Amino acid sequence: MSKGDVVLLDCWVSPFCMRVKIALNEKGVEYKHREEDLFGGKSELLLNSNPIHKKVPVLLHDGKPLSESTIIVGYIDETWASPPLLPSCAYGRAKARFWADFIDKKIWRTNGEEREVGTRDFIETLKQLEEALGERNYFGGEGDAFGFVDIIAVGMASWFHAYEKFGGFKVEDHCPKLSAWLKRCKQRESVRKVLPDPEKVYEFLLMFRKMQGLD
């Protein structure tokens, strides 16, 4: 399915980039992939395409750049209509956007790297997310289908293994339904071929922490 030239400026370990790739995969959109070296020097294309933040992901659709992963996923859903990622009703779409915002503000900023206090807050935040999931298989696009909130959340979940090792806990012990949701998501081809090896994510974060003087 194609509606023009699609290029993604990417970084393999970024959960925000994973969101965009999963959304494109769910829609069956063919795209070109450009890996950015965020430490060795960002490309001119990235700097010109996202001059405000100078960060990935950036989606170039027929040369027109879009940044910020949640905005990009929403754009993908509107541009390639099937299958829908957001519910058909306005209330359902508003709720999905609320939880996407919650994930960005709470899970990303309250992470397992901050040891005792941070780990406790992180687990409590995951419990809130698990409560929103309830007994459903997915957070839902239309009905109980894999959708917008799942895509926003599953990229973050790719870092859970690293958070567990830094914080000395297991997500499954505290949030078994959320853990089962993640396993279910990983069975989808659109997700499976995007999420990196959890151990490689952990090794990357170890290196990053040393670069920042945290270890």
Coordinates of C-alpha atoms in Angstrom, one line a residue:
M1 CA 0.0 0.0 0.0
S2 CA 1.6 3.2 -1.1
K3 CA 0.7 6.9 -1.0
G4 CA 4.0 8.5 -2.1
D5 CA 7.6 8.2 -0.9
V6 CA 8.0 7.4 2.8
V7 CA 11.3 7.7 4.6
L8 CA 12.0 7.2 8.3
L9 CA 14.9 8.8 10.1
D10 CA 15.5 6.2 12.8
C11 CA 17.5 5.0 15.7
W12 CA 17.3 1.2 16.5
V13 CA 17.1 1.6 20.3
S14 CA 14.6 4.5 20.4
P15 CA 11.1 3.4 21.7
F16 CA 9.7 6.4 19.9
C17 CA 11.1 5.2 16.5
M18 CA 9.7 1.7 17.3
R19 CA 6.2 3.2 17.5
V20 CA 6.5 4.6 14.0
K21 CA 7.8 1.4 12.5
I22 CA 5.1 -0.7 14.1
A23 CA 2.4 1.7 12.9
L24 CA 3.8 1.6 9.3
N25 CA 4.0 -2.2 9.5
E26 CA 0.4 -2.5 10.8
K27 CA -0.8 -0.4 7.8
G28 CA 1.4 -2.4 5.3
V29 CA 3.2 0.8 4.2
E30 CA 6.5 0.4 2.5
Y31 CA 9.1 2.8 3.7
K32 CA 12.8 3.5 3.4
H33 CA 14.9 3.4 6.5
R34 CA 17.8 5.7 7.4
E35 CA 19.6 4.9 10.7
E36 CA 20.9 8.0 12.4
D37 CA 24.2 8.1 14.4
L38 CA 23.0 10.2 17.3
F39 CA 26.4 10.2 19.0
G40 CA 28.8 10.4 16.1
G41 CA 27.1 13.3 14.3
K42 CA 23.5 13.8 13.2
S43 CA 22.8 14.0 9.5
E44 CA 22.1 17.2 7.7
L45 CA 18.8 15.7 6.6
L46 CA 17.8 15.2 10.3
L47 CA 18.9 18.6 11.4
N48 CA 17.1 20.3 8.5
S49 CA 13.9 18.1 8.9
N50 CA 13.6 18.6 12.7
P51 CA 15.4 21.9 13.3
I52 CA 13.6 22.6 16.6
H53 CA 14.4 19.3 18.5
K54 CA 17.0 17.7 16.2
K55 CA 15.8 14.3 17.3
V56 CA 14.4 11.1 15.8
P57 CA 12.0 9.9 14.7
V58 CA 11.3 12.0 11.7
L59 CA 8.9 10.8 9.0
L60 CA 9.4 12.2 5.5
H61 CA 6.3 11.7 3.4
D62 CA 6.9 12.9 -0.2
G63 CA 9.7 15.1 1.3
K64 CA 7.5 16.7 3.9
P65 CA 8.9 16.2 7.4
L66 CA 6.9 15.3 10.6
S67 CA 8.4 14.8 14.1
E68 CA 7.2 13.6 17.5
S69 CA 6.2 10.0 17.5
T70 CA 2.6 10.2 18.8
I71 CA 1.9 12.9 16.1
I72 CA 3.5 10.7 13.5
V73 CA 1.4 7.6 14.5
G74 CA -1.7 9.7 14.3
Y75 CA -0.8 11.0 10.9
I76 CA -0.1 7.5 9.7
D77 CA -3.6 6.4 10.9
E78 CA -5.3 9.2 9.1
T79 CA -3.3 8.9 5.9
W80 CA -3.6 5.1 5.5
A81 CA -7.0 4.3 6.8
S82 CA -7.0 0.6 7.1
P83 CA -6.8 -1.1 9.5
P84 CA -7.8 1.8 11.9
L85 CA -5.6 2.3 14.9
L86 CA -7.9 4.6 16.8
P87 CA -11.6 3.9 17.8
S88 CA -14.3 5.2 15.5
C89 CA -16.1 7.2 18.2
A90 CA -14.8 10.6 19.4
Y91 CA -14.9 9.5 23.1
G92 CA -12.8 6.4 22.3
R93 CA -10.2 8.5 20.4
A94 CA -10.0 11.0 23.3
K95 CA -9.5 8.2 25.8
A96 CA -6.7 6.7 23.6
R97 CA -5.0 10.0 23.4
F98 CA -5.2 10.4 27.2
W99 CA -3.4 7.1 27.8
A100 CA -0.8 7.9 25.1
D101 CA -0.1 11.2 27.0
F102 CA 0.0 9.3 30.3
I103 CA 2.6 6.8 28.9
D104 CA 4.8 9.6 27.6
K105 CA 4.6 11.7 30.8
K106 CA 4.6 9.0 33.4
I107 CA 6.3 5.9 32.1
W108 CA 9.1 7.6 30.2
R109 CA 9.9 10.1 32.9
T110 CA 9.5 7.6 35.8
N111 CA 11.9 4.9 34.9
G112 CA 13.5 1.9 36.6
E113 CA 17.0 3.4 36.4
E114 CA 16.4 5.7 39.4
R115 CA 16.8 2.9 41.8
E116 CA 14.6 2.6 44.9
V117 CA 12.3 5.6 44.8
G118 CA 12.2 5.6 41.0
T119 CA 11.6 1.9 40.8
R120 CA 8.7 2.1 43.3
D121 CA 7.1 4.9 41.3
F122 CA 7.7 3.1 38.0
I123 CA 5.9 0.0 39.3
E124 CA 3.0 2.0 40.6
T125 CA 2.7 3.7 37.2
L126 CA 2.7 0.3 35.5
K127 CA -0.1 -0.8 37.8
Q128 CA -2.2 2.1 36.7
L129 CA -1.6 1.2 33.1
E130 CA -2.5 -2.4 33.8
E131 CA -5.7 -1.3 35.4
A132 CA -6.6 0.6 32.2
L133 CA -5.9 -2.7 30.3
G134 CA -8.3 -4.6 32.5
E135 CA -9.3 -8.0 31.1
R136 CA -8.8 -7.1 27.5
N137 CA -6.2 -8.6 25.2
Y138 CA -5.1 -5.1 24.0
F139 CA -5.7 -1.5 25.0
G140 CA -7.7 -1.3 21.8
G141 CA -8.1 0.4 18.5
E142 CA -11.6 -0.6 17.4
G143 CA -13.1 -2.9 20.0
D144 CA -10.4 -5.2 21.5
A145 CA -8.1 -4.9 18.5
F146 CA -4.4 -4.0 18.7
G147 CA -4.3 -0.2 18.2
F148 CA -3.0 3.2 19.0
V149 CA -2.3 2.9 22.7
D150 CA -0.7 -0.5 22.2
I151 CA 1.7 1.0 19.7
I152 CA 2.6 3.9 22.0
A153 CA 3.1 1.5 25.0
V154 CA 4.9 -1.4 23.4
G155 CA 7.9 0.7 22.3
M156 CA 8.4 1.7 26.0
A157 CA 7.9 -1.9 27.0
S158 CA 11.0 -2.9 24.9
W159 CA 13.1 -1.3 27.7
F160 CA 11.4 -3.2 30.5
H161 CA 14.2 -5.8 30.6
A162 CA 16.8 -3.1 31.2
Y163 CA 14.6 -1.3 33.8
E164 CA 14.3 -4.7 35.6
K165 CA 18.0 -5.2 35.7
F166 CA 18.7 -1.7 36.9
G167 CA 15.9 -1.7 39.5
G168 CA 16.2 -5.3 40.7
F169 CA 12.5 -6.3 40.0
K170 CA 10.4 -8.2 37.5
V171 CA 7.4 -6.5 35.8
E172 CA 5.6 -9.9 35.7
D173 CA 5.7 -10.2 39.5
H174 CA 3.9 -6.8 40.0
C175 CA 1.9 -6.6 36.8
P176 CA 1.1 -10.1 35.4
K177 CA -1.6 -8.9 33.0
L178 CA 0.6 -6.2 31.5
S179 CA 3.4 -8.8 31.2
A180 CA 1.0 -11.1 29.3
W181 CA 0.0 -8.2 27.1
L182 CA 3.6 -7.6 26.1
K183 CA 4.1 -11.2 25.2
R184 CA 0.9 -11.1 23.2
C185 CA 2.1 -8.0 21.3
K186 CA 5.5 -9.6 20.6
Q187 CA 3.7 -12.4 18.7
R188 CA 2.5 -9.9 16.1
E189 CA 4.7 -9.7 13.1
S190 CA 4.5 -5.9 13.0
V191 CA 6.0 -5.8 16.5
R192 CA 8.3 -8.8 16.4
K193 CA 10.3 -7.6 13.5
V194 CA 10.8 -4.1 15.1
L195 CA 11.6 -4.7 18.8
P196 CA 15.3 -5.2 19.4
D197 CA 16.9 -7.9 21.5
P198 CA 16.3 -6.8 25.2
E199 CA 19.8 -7.7 26.2
K200 CA 21.2 -5.3 23.5
V201 CA 19.0 -2.5 24.8
Y202 CA 20.4 -3.2 28.3
E203 CA 24.0 -3.1 27.0
F204 CA 23.3 0.1 25.1
L205 CA 21.9 1.7 28.3
L206 CA 24.9 0.6 30.3
M207 CA 27.1 2.3 27.8
F208 CA 25.0 5.4 27.8
R209 CA 25.0 5.6 31.6
K210 CA 28.8 5.4 31.6
M211 CA 29.0 8.2 29.0
Q212 CA 26.8 10.3 31.3
G213 CA 28.9 9.5 34.3
L214 CA 26.1 7.7 36.1
D215 CA 28.1 4.5 36.7

